[in-house]
XYZ file of N, CA and C in Angstrom:
285
model
N 198.193 313.323 181.342
C 197.962 313.716 182.400
C 196.688 312.808 182.860
N 196.869 311.877 183.839
C 196.134 310.801 183.942
C 194.239 310.904 183.892
N 193.875 312.299 184.396
C 192.867 312.526 184.758
C 192.116 312.718 183.257
N 193.011 312.609 181.903
C 192.397 312.746 180.769
C 192.044 311.745 179.566
N 193.063 310.914 180.424
C 193.162 309.519 179.570
C 191.567 309.073 179.003
N 190.624 309.208 179.708
C 189.303 308.491 179.448
C 189.203 309.143 178.169
N 189.708 310.422 178.226
C 188.839 311.436 177.209
C 189.695 311.203 176.211
N 190.659 310.942 176.275
C 192.022 310.716 175.373
C 191.610 309.333 174.303
N 191.450 308.324 175.171
C 190.648 306.990 174.392
C 189.604 307.317 174.013
N 188.588 308.197 174.396
C 187.517 308.154 173.662
C 187.814 308.857 172.527
N 188.413 309.995 172.271
C 188.818 310.691 170.762
C 189.884 309.941 169.772
N 190.404 309.240 170.468
C 191.160 308.553 169.388
C 190.633 307.425 169.032
N 189.895 306.586 169.896
C 189.139 305.116 169.250
C 187.570 305.447 168.987
N 187.176 306.812 169.168
C 185.891 306.538 169.129
C 185.393 307.861 168.235
N 185.489 308.541 168.277
C 185.008 310.213 167.766
C 185.634 310.234 166.493
N 187.193 309.832 166.468
C 188.169 310.208 165.096
C 187.598 309.451 164.203
N 187.430 308.120 164.410
C 187.130 306.853 164.004
C 185.861 307.376 163.087
N 184.931 307.605 163.718
C 183.538 308.025 163.277
C 183.603 308.982 162.424
N 184.268 309.864 162.410
C 184.299 310.608 161.861
C 184.932 310.278 160.393
N 186.149 309.981 160.465
C 186.329 309.370 159.324
C 185.524 308.194 158.499
N 184.761 307.768 159.260
C 184.019 306.917 158.914
C 182.733 307.563 157.714
N 181.747 308.445 158.637
C 181.188 309.218 158.354
C 181.610 310.053 157.070
N 182.592 310.658 157.062
C 183.301 312.108 155.838
C 184.241 310.950 155.038
N 184.568 309.378 155.188
C 184.837 308.739 154.103
C 186.700 309.178 153.859
N 187.253 309.345 155.116
C 188.737 310.122 155.391
C 189.867 308.864 155.676
N 190.735 308.605 154.992
C 191.564 307.800 155.266
C 192.629 308.204 156.498
N 193.426 307.406 157.129
C 193.983 307.906 158.667
C 195.324 308.804 157.756
N 195.734 308.060 156.693
C 196.868 308.571 155.908
C 196.344 310.374 155.236
N 194.931 310.393 154.992
C 194.443 311.982 155.089
C 194.301 312.803 155.667
N 194.672 312.216 157.050
C 194.259 313.140 158.419
C 195.647 314.087 158.386
N 195.671 315.091 158.958
C 196.353 315.971 159.532
C 197.496 315.633 160.388
N 199.040 315.377 160.374
C 199.484 315.324 161.333
C 199.938 315.569 162.370
N 199.489 317.179 162.761
C 199.574 317.834 163.517
C 197.985 318.469 163.803
N 197.657 318.330 164.967
C 196.299 319.078 165.060
C 195.583 318.786 166.942
N 195.156 319.433 167.094
C 194.507 319.999 168.437
C 192.994 319.993 168.549
N 192.781 319.793 169.775
C 190.808 319.477 169.817
C 190.549 320.519 170.845
N 189.539 321.093 170.964
C 188.717 321.426 172.195
C 187.558 320.855 172.825
N 186.943 320.944 173.269
C 185.996 320.270 174.224
C 185.548 321.016 175.006
N 183.815 321.097 174.936
C 183.079 321.714 175.937
C 182.530 320.429 177.179
N 182.254 320.977 178.425
C 182.051 320.274 179.360
C 180.606 319.945 179.484
N 179.858 318.516 179.445
C 178.572 317.574 178.735
C 178.440 317.628 180.190
N 177.230 316.983 180.178
C 176.273 316.760 181.028
C 176.852 315.641 182.024
N 176.558 315.445 183.383
C 177.106 314.895 184.194
C 176.954 313.357 184.007
N 177.722 312.622 183.770
C 177.120 310.753 183.387
C 176.792 310.593 184.672
N 176.318 309.397 184.474
C 174.677 308.242 185.658
C 175.492 308.154 186.777
N 177.375 308.290 186.663
C 178.043 308.122 187.648
C 178.461 309.486 188.273
N 177.725 310.706 187.788
C 178.525 311.877 188.705
C 179.622 312.493 188.093
N 180.654 311.683 187.164
C 181.534 312.295 186.652
C 181.153 313.397 185.758
N 182.348 314.184 185.204
C 182.105 315.094 184.156
C 181.927 314.264 182.304
N 181.251 314.744 182.300
C 181.353 314.139 180.119
C 182.116 315.584 179.811
N 182.332 314.699 178.142
C 183.010 316.297 177.608
C 182.173 316.067 176.187
N 181.834 317.007 175.427
C 181.463 317.137 173.760
C 182.434 317.531 173.038
N 182.701 316.756 171.924
C 183.930 317.286 170.858
C 183.574 318.746 170.430
N 184.160 319.650 170.573
C 183.425 321.118 170.188
C 184.689 321.386 168.904
N 185.522 321.130 168.717
C 186.095 321.422 167.403
C 187.437 320.808 167.326
N 188.205 320.516 165.907
C 189.250 320.525 165.578
C 190.256 321.296 164.732
N 191.110 321.402 165.556
C 191.745 322.632 164.823
C 193.562 322.066 163.860
N 193.602 322.390 162.780
C 194.742 322.024 162.156
C 195.462 322.891 161.576
N 195.339 324.347 162.164
C 196.220 325.686 161.617
C 196.212 325.952 162.866
N 198.026 326.611 162.919
C 197.986 327.455 164.266
C 198.093 326.524 165.565
N 198.853 325.554 164.974
C 199.038 324.548 166.094
C 200.431 324.342 166.040
N 201.358 323.592 167.317
C 202.537 323.475 167.536
C 202.883 322.367 168.525
N 203.557 321.373 168.138
C 204.037 320.177 168.714
C 204.285 320.801 170.253
N 203.567 319.717 171.148
C 203.926 319.662 172.411
C 203.261 318.386 173.027
N 204.160 318.098 174.334
C 205.416 318.611 174.635
C 206.823 318.408 173.441
N 207.849 319.228 173.312
C 209.165 319.495 172.850
C 209.534 317.885 172.270
N 208.759 316.895 172.994
C 209.581 315.958 172.758
C 208.918 315.039 171.873
N 207.471 315.893 171.208
C 206.663 314.959 170.251
C 207.475 315.939 168.877
N 208.376 316.787 169.050
C 208.580 317.321 167.468
C 209.516 315.858 166.905
N 210.348 315.303 167.297
C 210.936 314.131 166.517
C 209.687 313.313 165.577
N 208.386 313.253 166.507
C 207.741 312.138 165.624
C 206.836 313.121 165.048
N 206.508 313.992 164.906
C 205.755 315.209 163.969
C 206.948 315.170 162.476
N 208.308 315.214 162.261
C 209.396 315.324 162.190
C 209.240 313.911 160.971
N 209.245 312.649 161.713
C 209.246 311.288 160.940
C 207.827 311.087 160.280
N 206.806 311.467 160.824
C 205.383 311.382 160.156
C 205.768 312.492 158.844
N 206.321 313.180 159.144
C 205.831 314.487 158.140
C 206.723 313.646 156.689
N 207.861 313.301 157.120
C 208.993 312.347 156.042
C 208.482 311.186 155.173
N 207.765 310.520 156.506
C 207.237 309.563 155.811
C 205.904 309.741 154.877
N 205.190 310.316 155.438
C 203.962 311.464 154.478
C 204.621 311.517 152.529
N 205.942 312.448 152.510
C 206.340 312.757 151.900
C 206.791 311.841 150.890
N 207.631 310.757 151.248
C 207.772 309.863 150.766
C 206.690 308.831 150.202
N 205.646 308.663 150.749
C 204.723 308.318 150.471
C 203.885 308.843 149.309
N 203.316 309.752 149.685
C 203.288 310.786 148.434
C 204.432 311.144 147.339
N 205.497 310.726 147.283
C 206.298 310.687 145.992
C 206.216 309.413 145.237
N 206.115 308.378 146.110
C 205.825 306.603 145.602
C 204.619 306.810 144.495
N 203.839 307.108 145.270
C 202.270 307.401 144.468
C 202.203 308.380 143.549
N 202.893 309.242 143.330
C 203.428 310.040 142.434
C 203.587 309.491 141.057
N 205.708 308.634 141.486
C 205.448 307.905 140.429
C 204.902 306.793 139.879
N 204.082 306.207 140.880
C 203.608 305.274 140.414
C 202.744 305.253 139.857
N 202.143 306.201 139.873
C 200.734 306.920 138.964
C 201.690 306.919 137.611
N 202.524 307.743 137.574
C 203.002 307.665 135.859
C 203.997 306.320 135.653
N 203.687 305.207 136.345
C 204.330 304.336 135.506
C 205.891 304.255 135.896
N 206.592 305.066 136.782
C 207.688 304.738 136.680
C 208.380 304.477 138.403
N 209.279 303.520 138.205
C 209.887 303.265 139.802
C 210.520 304.581 140.598
N 210.887 304.687 141.367
C 212.114 305.497 142.363
C 213.528 304.729 142.325
């Protein structure tokens, strides 16, 4: 939705990275599927709406739209493969 692209960019490039830095969370450790809730903030200097990040949910979320499902599957498979490689590397073994 075009009207929320500014909010989406702010979330993806400012808020999430700020939380990651503050809490020392690597991107690979973030949930694959999550959603966010926002509160309406004060009007900006130009009269436009602003938003405040209320919460990030990682449970009870489903891929939306349906076209997102293959990306979630691919990301899940990649995470499993990475975890498997790390586990074997930690044991001094190779796959």
